[in-house]
């Protein structure tokens, strides 16, 4: 029993700083405090609207909390006003209830409360269904305001967790899956099932689209956690580093899917003989192997704010790209010789070489640096007419390894 308790305590201590655990504690605290305050200020015996609002308002980021609280309070106030108007004019009947719901949903879309459109109709129905409309309406608005205010105070006093770490992990996992795909492409399919093997790799490449969508969701959460967060001084830079990095990986994923399509077409065109001669196959395998390592190094580099190995990752990326380009040149020579000996499939050979070149160019450090600085300048022009971009680009190389002017 003592050993089990020790393991439990150790596990809790290890997880106490995880974003999910921090968020659960913050939401619970906000709900309990808002309920205690509502008990004193509201005439309702069980003012559960306050803790419900606090739970909905205390989102995972401060930016989401601000926007959610405004939309929820707006939805409740609009619903209450509609209910008061209906109580004065028609009261509660089956047809007035239908008209009330329809009007509430329409007005909810007009005032742009987004996911709280049903809340407009719910507030209107709850207020209209009681005898003391004015008192109930006031209590519901008061409880909603209490929950929203407590939620905001909790976020201000207890800083919301940063979700950069989970986003960086998601990006790294995506890069590992792309790396495995590149290794699989370097393996020569054998036997009569070679077309099926090539098609399976094409399907694997297509699955990367779903992976990218999941990473994008994690990145959006991380971007929101950086907005208005008092613990982050340069949230814009963090967001752009991760966003431009994911954009690069997404482009590479698309190119890899096209490369898989090219290899599948080549397997169909050569159902009997090998896809390439031994020398060409070895050169292709080396190109893809070093490109796979470069993809992993690129992911480590763009997650530098959650990794202490940025300089090592940059050096590794630069070295792997240089080796991959050397093998690419050898591959180009062999593909050219193959095209002269057997010109029937030169289009597929050229397409494969072009796709490899595109991936290597996208992973290049200079390409990434240029893209990041362009994004910084674009945001700077929109905010401070270029002053922010000039200031950031001045110290950016020293702050973030891998970015060069």
Short mmCIF file of C-alpha atoms in Angstrom, two decimals:
data_model
loop_
_atom_site.label_atom_id
_atom_site.label_comp_id
_atom_site.label_asym_id
_atom_site.label_seq_id
_atom_site.Cartn_x
_atom_site.Cartn_y
_atom_site.Cartn_z
CA UNK A 1 0.00 0.00 0.00
CA UNK A 2 2.72 2.59 0.82
CA UNK A 3 4.41 1.88 -2.50
CA UNK A 4 1.13 2.41 -4.34
CA UNK A 5 0.58 5.71 -2.54
CA UNK A 6 4.11 6.82 -3.35
CA UNK A 7 3.60 6.00 -7.04
CA UNK A 8 0.32 7.90 -7.04
CA UNK A 9 1.91 10.95 -5.39
CA UNK A 10 4.81 10.81 -7.84
CA UNK A 11 2.44 10.62 -10.79
CA UNK A 12 0.38 13.56 -9.52
CA UNK A 13 3.51 15.61 -8.90
CA UNK A 14 4.75 14.84 -12.39
CA UNK A 15 1.46 15.87 -14.00
CA UNK A 16 0.70 18.93 -11.90
CA UNK A 17 2.25 21.24 -14.49
CA UNK A 18 0.61 19.66 -17.52
CA UNK A 19 -1.83 22.00 -19.32
CA UNK A 20 -4.77 19.63 -18.88
CA UNK A 21 -4.28 19.38 -15.12
CA UNK A 22 -3.78 23.12 -14.74
CA UNK A 23 -6.90 23.83 -16.78
CA UNK A 24 -9.01 21.42 -14.71
CA UNK A 25 -7.96 23.09 -11.46
CA UNK A 26 -8.60 26.58 -12.82
CA UNK A 27 -12.06 25.68 -14.11
CA UNK A 28 -13.02 24.02 -10.82
CA UNK A 29 -11.85 27.00 -8.79
CA UNK A 30 -13.72 29.44 -11.01
CA UNK A 31 -16.97 27.45 -10.80
CA UNK A 32 -16.86 27.10 -7.00
CA UNK A 33 -16.02 30.76 -6.38
CA UNK A 34 -18.70 31.99 -8.80
CA UNK A 35 -21.33 29.81 -7.10
CA UNK A 36 -20.37 31.13 -3.66
CA UNK A 37 -20.60 34.73 -4.87
CA UNK A 38 -23.91 34.12 -6.64
CA UNK A 39 -25.41 32.65 -3.46
CA UNK A 40 -24.92 36.01 -1.76
CA UNK A 41 -26.00 38.28 -4.60
CA UNK A 42 -28.76 36.34 -6.38
CA UNK A 43 -32.23 35.63 -5.02
CA UNK A 44 -32.23 32.18 -6.60
CA UNK A 45 -31.82 29.35 -4.07
CA UNK A 46 -29.46 27.43 -6.39
CA UNK A 47 -27.79 29.90 -8.79
CA UNK A 48 -26.16 27.27 -11.00
CA UNK A 49 -26.02 29.62 -13.98
CA UNK A 50 -22.98 31.32 -12.43
CA UNK A 51 -20.76 28.21 -12.16
CA UNK A 52 -22.01 27.01 -15.55
CA UNK A 53 -20.94 30.30 -17.10
CA UNK A 54 -17.60 30.14 -15.32
CA UNK A 55 -16.95 26.65 -16.71
CA UNK A 56 -17.75 27.82 -20.23
CA UNK A 57 -15.84 31.07 -19.89
CA UNK A 58 -12.63 29.74 -18.35
CA UNK A 59 -11.30 28.37 -21.61
CA UNK A 60 -7.81 27.02 -22.14
CA UNK A 61 -6.42 30.45 -23.12
CA UNK A 62 -6.90 34.00 -21.93
CA UNK A 63 -7.80 35.14 -25.43
CA UNK A 64 -10.55 32.51 -25.66
CA UNK A 65 -11.79 33.45 -22.20
CA UNK A 66 -12.21 37.11 -23.14
CA UNK A 67 -14.02 36.38 -26.39
CA UNK A 68 -16.17 33.62 -24.85
CA UNK A 69 -17.27 35.71 -21.88
CA UNK A 70 -18.33 38.59 -24.09
CA UNK A 71 -20.33 36.33 -26.40
CA UNK A 72 -22.02 34.45 -23.55
CA UNK A 73 -23.06 37.58 -21.64
CA UNK A 74 -24.31 39.07 -24.88
CA UNK A 75 -26.34 35.93 -25.62
CA UNK A 76 -27.97 35.90 -22.18
CA UNK A 77 -28.82 39.60 -22.24
CA UNK A 78 -30.36 39.32 -25.70
CA UNK A 79 -32.40 36.28 -24.67
CA UNK A 80 -33.65 38.04 -21.54
CA UNK A 81 -34.69 41.12 -23.48
CA UNK A 82 -36.59 39.00 -26.00
CA UNK A 83 -38.35 37.13 -23.18
CA UNK A 84 -39.39 40.38 -21.47
CA UNK A 85 -40.81 41.66 -24.72
CA UNK A 86 -42.78 38.47 -25.32
CA UNK A 87 -44.10 38.42 -21.73
CA UNK A 88 -45.50 41.90 -22.14
CA UNK A 89 -47.08 41.24 -25.54
CA UNK A 90 -48.33 37.65 -25.68
CA UNK A 91 -47.25 35.58 -22.68
CA UNK A 92 -46.48 31.87 -22.88
CA UNK A 93 -48.48 29.70 -25.30
CA UNK A 94 -47.49 26.90 -27.66
CA UNK A 95 -47.36 29.24 -30.66
CA UNK A 96 -45.62 32.05 -28.77
CA UNK A 97 -43.01 29.55 -27.58
CA UNK A 98 -42.27 28.54 -31.18
CA UNK A 99 -42.15 32.16 -32.25
CA UNK A 100 -39.89 32.97 -29.28
CA UNK A 101 -37.41 30.21 -30.20
CA UNK A 102 -37.36 31.24 -33.85
CA UNK A 103 -36.86 34.91 -33.01
CA UNK A 104 -34.12 34.08 -30.48
CA UNK A 105 -32.16 31.94 -32.93
CA UNK A 106 -32.42 34.56 -35.68
CA UNK A 107 -31.38 37.39 -33.39
CA UNK A 108 -28.57 35.26 -31.97
CA UNK A 109 -27.06 34.94 -35.44
CA UNK A 110 -27.53 38.66 -36.05
CA UNK A 111 -25.65 39.67 -32.90
CA UNK A 112 -22.90 37.14 -33.71
CA UNK A 113 -22.67 35.16 -30.51
CA UNK A 114 -21.38 32.18 -32.51
CA UNK A 115 -21.60 28.94 -30.50
CA UNK A 116 -23.90 30.60 -27.95
CA UNK A 117 -26.80 31.06 -30.36
CA UNK A 118 -28.80 28.33 -28.56
CA UNK A 119 -28.09 30.16 -25.30
CA UNK A 120 -30.22 33.07 -26.53
CA UNK A 121 -33.24 30.79 -26.95
CA UNK A 122 -32.54 28.94 -23.68
CA UNK A 123 -32.38 32.18 -21.70
CA UNK A 124 -35.56 33.45 -23.32
CA UNK A 125 -37.47 30.23 -22.57
CA UNK A 126 -36.32 30.01 -18.95
CA UNK A 127 -37.29 33.61 -18.27
CA UNK A 128 -40.62 33.45 -20.11
CA UNK A 129 -41.64 30.27 -18.30
CA UNK A 130 -41.77 31.83 -14.81
CA UNK A 131 -44.34 34.05 -13.23
CA UNK A 132 -41.98 36.76 -12.00
CA UNK A 133 -40.33 37.58 -15.30
CA UNK A 134 -38.45 40.67 -14.16
CA UNK A 135 -36.88 39.08 -11.08
CA UNK A 136 -35.88 35.91 -12.93
CA UNK A 137 -34.46 37.92 -15.81
CA UNK A 138 -32.37 40.03 -13.46
CA UNK A 139 -31.10 36.96 -11.58
CA UNK A 140 -30.10 35.17 -14.79
CA UNK A 141 -28.21 38.18 -16.12
CA UNK A 142 -26.57 38.71 -12.72
CA UNK A 143 -25.46 35.09 -12.42
CA UNK A 144 -24.08 35.12 -15.96
CA UNK A 145 -22.12 38.29 -15.27
CA UNK A 146 -20.82 36.83 -12.01
CA UNK A 147 -19.61 33.67 -13.77
CA UNK A 148 -17.99 35.67 -16.56
CA UNK A 149 -16.25 38.09 -14.19
CA UNK A 150 -14.99 35.30 -11.92
CA UNK A 151 -13.72 33.43 -14.96
CA UNK A 152 -11.80 36.48 -16.13
CA UNK A 153 -10.36 37.08 -12.65
CA UNK A 154 -9.22 33.47 -12.42
CA UNK A 155 -7.41 33.83 -15.72
CA UNK A 156 -5.79 37.05 -14.58
CA UNK A 157 -4.75 35.76 -11.16
CA UNK A 158 -3.91 32.21 -12.25
CA UNK A 159 -2.14 32.53 -15.57
CA UNK A 160 -3.58 30.11 -18.14
CA UNK A 161 -1.29 27.30 -19.32
CA UNK A 162 0.76 27.62 -22.45
CA UNK A 163 -0.02 25.00 -25.09
CA UNK A 164 3.19 25.52 -27.06
CA UNK A 165 4.61 22.26 -25.74
CA UNK A 166 1.75 20.05 -26.97
CA UNK A 167 1.79 21.88 -30.32
CA UNK A 168 5.52 21.30 -30.64
CA UNK A 169 5.04 17.62 -29.80
CA UNK A 170 2.32 17.35 -32.46
CA UNK A 171 4.62 18.94 -35.05
CA UNK A 172 7.44 16.59 -34.09
CA UNK A 173 5.17 13.55 -34.37
CA UNK A 174 4.04 14.71 -37.82
CA UNK A 175 7.66 15.04 -38.91
CA UNK A 176 8.39 11.52 -37.65
CA UNK A 177 5.52 10.10 -39.70
CA UNK A 178 6.79 11.93 -42.78
CA UNK A 179 10.27 10.62 -42.08
CA UNK A 180 9.00 7.03 -41.92
CA UNK A 181 7.17 7.54 -45.20
CA UNK A 182 10.38 8.76 -46.85
CA UNK A 183 12.19 5.67 -45.60
CA UNK A 184 9.44 3.46 -47.01
CA UNK A 185 9.70 5.18 -50.38
CA UNK A 186 13.39 4.31 -50.49
CA UNK A 187 12.61 0.60 -50.24
CA UNK A 188 12.38 -1.16 -53.60
CA UNK A 189 9.01 -3.00 -53.81
CA UNK A 190 9.53 -6.63 -54.79
CA UNK A 191 7.44 -9.42 -56.25
CA UNK A 192 4.06 -9.40 -57.95
CA UNK A 193 2.55 -7.24 -55.17
CA UNK A 194 4.78 -4.28 -55.96
CA UNK A 195 1.91 -2.20 -57.36
CA UNK A 196 -0.13 -2.91 -54.23
CA UNK A 197 2.84 -1.90 -52.07
CA UNK A 198 3.26 1.36 -53.95
CA UNK A 199 -0.47 2.05 -53.64
CA UNK A 200 -0.27 1.40 -49.88
CA UNK A 201 2.44 4.02 -49.57
CA UNK A 202 0.30 6.43 -51.55
CA UNK A 203 -2.52 5.79 -49.09
CA UNK A 204 -0.09 6.39 -46.24
CA UNK A 205 0.86 9.73 -47.79
CA UNK A 206 -2.80 10.69 -48.10
CA UNK A 207 -3.32 10.00 -44.40
CA UNK A 208 -0.89 12.80 -43.68
CA UNK A 209 -3.69 15.24 -44.55
CA UNK A 210 -5.63 14.13 -41.47
CA UNK A 211 -2.47 14.34 -39.38
CA UNK A 212 -1.87 17.90 -40.55
CA UNK A 213 -5.44 18.86 -39.64
CA UNK A 214 -4.88 17.55 -36.10
CA UNK A 215 -1.58 19.39 -35.78
CA UNK A 216 -3.24 22.56 -37.09
CA UNK A 217 -5.88 22.32 -34.35
CA UNK A 218 -3.17 21.93 -31.69
CA UNK A 219 -1.28 24.86 -33.17
CA UNK A 220 -4.36 27.09 -33.16
CA UNK A 221 -4.79 26.32 -29.47
CA UNK A 222 -1.14 27.20 -28.87
CA UNK A 223 -1.53 30.44 -30.82
CA UNK A 224 -4.51 31.43 -28.69
CA UNK A 225 -2.59 30.61 -25.50
CA UNK A 226 0.12 33.07 -26.54
CA UNK A 227 -2.28 35.94 -27.20
CA UNK A 228 -2.67 38.37 -24.29
CA UNK A 229 -0.73 35.99 -22.04
CA UNK A 230 1.26 37.95 -19.41
CA UNK A 231 3.93 35.23 -19.30
CA UNK A 232 4.84 35.68 -22.96
CA UNK A 233 6.68 38.77 -24.17
CA UNK A 234 6.96 37.96 -27.87
CA UNK A 235 3.90 35.84 -28.56
CA UNK A 236 3.75 37.00 -32.18
CA UNK A 237 7.20 35.60 -32.89
CA UNK A 238 6.39 32.28 -31.25
CA UNK A 239 3.19 31.96 -33.28
CA UNK A 240 4.83 32.78 -36.59
CA UNK A 241 7.74 30.38 -36.02
CA UNK A 242 5.38 27.48 -35.45
CA UNK A 243 2.88 28.50 -38.12
CA UNK A 244 5.45 28.97 -40.88
CA UNK A 245 7.10 25.70 -39.87
CA UNK A 246 3.82 23.81 -40.14
CA UNK A 247 3.15 25.46 -43.51
CA UNK A 248 6.48 24.11 -44.75
CA UNK A 249 5.72 20.60 -43.51
CA UNK A 250 2.29 20.77 -45.14
CA UNK A 251 3.85 21.68 -48.49
CA UNK A 252 6.31 18.81 -48.10
CA UNK A 253 3.45 16.43 -47.31
CA UNK A 254 1.67 17.44 -50.50
CA UNK A 255 4.84 16.95 -52.54
CA UNK A 256 5.42 13.55 -50.92
CA UNK A 257 1.92 12.51 -51.90
CA UNK A 258 2.67 13.47 -55.49
CA UNK A 259 5.96 11.56 -55.33
CA UNK A 260 4.09 8.48 -54.12
CA UNK A 261 1.74 8.87 -57.07
CA UNK A 262 4.74 9.04 -59.40
CA UNK A 263 6.28 5.87 -57.96
CA UNK A 264 2.91 4.10 -58.15
CA UNK A 265 2.60 5.02 -61.83
CA UNK A 266 6.14 3.81 -62.41
CA UNK A 267 5.35 0.48 -60.72
CA UNK A 268 2.31 0.08 -62.96
CA UNK A 269 4.39 0.91 -66.02
CA UNK A 270 7.02 -1.69 -65.08
CA UNK A 271 5.09 -4.63 -63.64
CA UNK A 272 7.88 -7.15 -64.34
CA UNK A 273 11.29 -5.50 -64.23
CA UNK A 274 12.82 -3.39 -61.42
CA UNK A 275 11.79 0.25 -61.07
CA UNK A 276 15.43 1.36 -61.25
CA UNK A 277 18.81 -0.24 -61.77
CA UNK A 278 20.86 -1.03 -58.68
CA UNK A 279 22.92 2.17 -58.74
CA UNK A 280 19.89 4.42 -59.26
CA UNK A 281 17.94 2.65 -56.54
CA UNK A 282 20.84 3.07 -54.10
CA UNK A 283 21.15 6.78 -54.90
CA UNK A 284 17.40 7.29 -54.47
CA UNK A 285 17.45 5.46 -51.15
CA UNK A 286 20.27 7.67 -49.88
CA UNK A 287 18.48 10.85 -50.97
CA UNK A 288 15.30 9.83 -49.20
CA UNK A 289 17.15 8.63 -46.07
CA UNK A 290 18.95 11.93 -45.58
CA UNK A 291 15.82 13.87 -46.48
CA UNK A 292 13.96 11.95 -43.77
CA UNK A 293 16.58 12.96 -41.20
CA UNK A 294 16.36 16.54 -42.45
CA UNK A 295 12.60 16.58 -41.88
CA UNK A 296 13.10 15.47 -38.27
CA UNK A 297 15.79 18.13 -37.76
CA UNK A 298 13.54 20.77 -39.27
CA UNK A 299 10.81 19.91 -36.76
CA UNK A 300 13.31 20.18 -33.90
CA UNK A 301 14.42 23.55 -35.21
CA UNK A 302 10.98 25.15 -35.49
CA UNK A 303 10.08 23.95 -31.98
CA UNK A 304 13.21 25.61 -30.58
CA UNK A 305 11.22 27.48 -27.91
CA UNK A 306 10.41 24.11 -26.31
CA UNK A 307 13.74 22.49 -27.11
CA UNK A 308 17.26 23.29 -25.97
CA UNK A 309 18.85 21.72 -29.07
CA UNK A 310 18.06 24.38 -31.69
CA UNK A 311 21.65 25.00 -32.74
CA UNK A 312 22.35 21.28 -32.94
CA UNK A 313 19.19 20.79 -34.98
CA UNK A 314 20.19 23.58 -37.37
CA UNK A 315 23.64 22.12 -37.90
CA UNK A 316 22.16 18.66 -38.41
CA UNK A 317 19.57 20.01 -40.86
CA UNK A 318 22.18 21.87 -42.89
CA UNK A 319 24.45 18.83 -43.00
CA UNK A 320 21.72 16.38 -43.98
CA UNK A 321 20.46 18.69 -46.73
CA UNK A 322 23.99 19.01 -48.12
CA UNK A 323 24.41 15.22 -48.19
CA UNK A 324 20.93 14.75 -49.67
CA UNK A 325 21.71 17.24 -52.45
CA UNK A 326 24.97 15.46 -53.25
CA UNK A 327 23.11 12.16 -53.63
CA UNK A 328 20.41 13.99 -55.56
CA UNK A 329 23.00 15.11 -58.13
CA UNK A 330 24.17 11.51 -58.47
CA UNK A 331 20.56 10.39 -58.82
CA UNK A 332 19.99 12.99 -61.55
CA UNK A 333 22.95 11.67 -63.53
CA UNK A 334 21.75 8.09 -63.28
CA UNK A 335 18.18 9.02 -64.20
CA UNK A 336 19.49 10.91 -67.21
CA UNK A 337 21.47 7.88 -68.32
CA UNK A 338 18.39 5.69 -67.79
CA UNK A 339 16.30 8.05 -69.89
CA UNK A 340 18.78 7.82 -72.74
CA UNK A 341 18.80 4.03 -72.60
CA UNK A 342 15.05 3.71 -72.07
CA UNK A 343 13.21 6.96 -72.89
CA UNK A 344 9.73 5.48 -72.37
CA UNK A 345 9.44 6.70 -68.77
CA UNK A 346 11.57 9.83 -68.74
CA UNK A 347 8.56 11.96 -67.70
CA UNK A 348 8.12 9.98 -64.47
CA UNK A 349 11.85 10.13 -63.76
CA UNK A 350 11.86 13.89 -64.26
CA UNK A 351 8.76 14.33 -62.12
CA UNK A 352 10.32 12.33 -59.26
CA UNK A 353 13.49 14.41 -59.40
CA UNK A 354 11.48 17.64 -59.40
CA UNK A 355 9.50 16.52 -56.36
CA UNK A 356 12.69 15.71 -54.46
CA UNK A 357 14.08 19.13 -55.34
CA UNK A 358 10.93 20.82 -54.03
CA UNK A 359 11.14 19.09 -50.66
CA UNK A 360 14.81 19.94 -50.26
CA UNK A 361 14.17 23.57 -51.19
CA UNK A 362 11.29 23.86 -48.71
CA UNK A 363 13.44 22.50 -45.88
CA UNK A 364 16.31 24.85 -46.64
CA UNK A 365 17.27 27.14 -43.75
CA UNK A 366 17.45 30.24 -45.96
CA UNK A 367 13.99 29.55 -47.41
CA UNK A 368 12.57 29.25 -43.90
CA UNK A 369 14.32 32.43 -42.76
CA UNK A 370 12.99 34.41 -45.71
CA UNK A 371 9.45 33.15 -45.17
CA UNK A 372 9.54 33.98 -41.45
CA UNK A 373 10.88 37.49 -42.02
CA UNK A 374 8.23 38.13 -44.68
CA UNK A 375 5.52 37.13 -42.20
CA UNK A 376 7.05 39.39 -39.54
CA UNK A 377 7.18 42.33 -41.95
CA UNK A 378 3.58 41.71 -43.00
CA UNK A 379 2.37 41.79 -39.41
CA UNK A 380 4.56 44.79 -38.68
CA UNK A 381 3.11 46.80 -41.56
CA UNK A 382 -0.37 46.04 -40.31
CA UNK A 383 0.40 47.13 -36.73
CA UNK A 384 3.29 49.59 -36.56
CA UNK A 385 4.08 50.52 -40.17
CA UNK A 386 7.22 48.42 -40.24
CA UNK A 387 8.78 49.36 -36.91
CA UNK A 388 8.12 46.00 -35.26
CA UNK A 389 9.52 44.03 -38.17
CA UNK A 390 12.68 46.12 -38.23
CA UNK A 391 13.13 45.74 -34.48
CA UNK A 392 12.54 41.98 -34.51
CA UNK A 393 14.70 41.28 -37.53
CA UNK A 394 17.54 43.14 -35.83
CA UNK A 395 17.83 40.74 -32.91
CA UNK A 396 16.09 37.69 -34.38
CA UNK A 397 19.28 35.85 -35.51
CA UNK A 398 20.67 35.90 -31.98
CA UNK A 399 17.38 34.84 -30.42
CA UNK A 400 16.35 32.08 -32.78
CA UNK A 401 19.02 29.83 -34.31
CA UNK A 402 18.47 29.05 -37.92
CA UNK A 403 17.04 32.44 -38.93
CA UNK A 404 19.39 34.63 -40.94
CA UNK A 405 18.80 37.92 -42.68
#
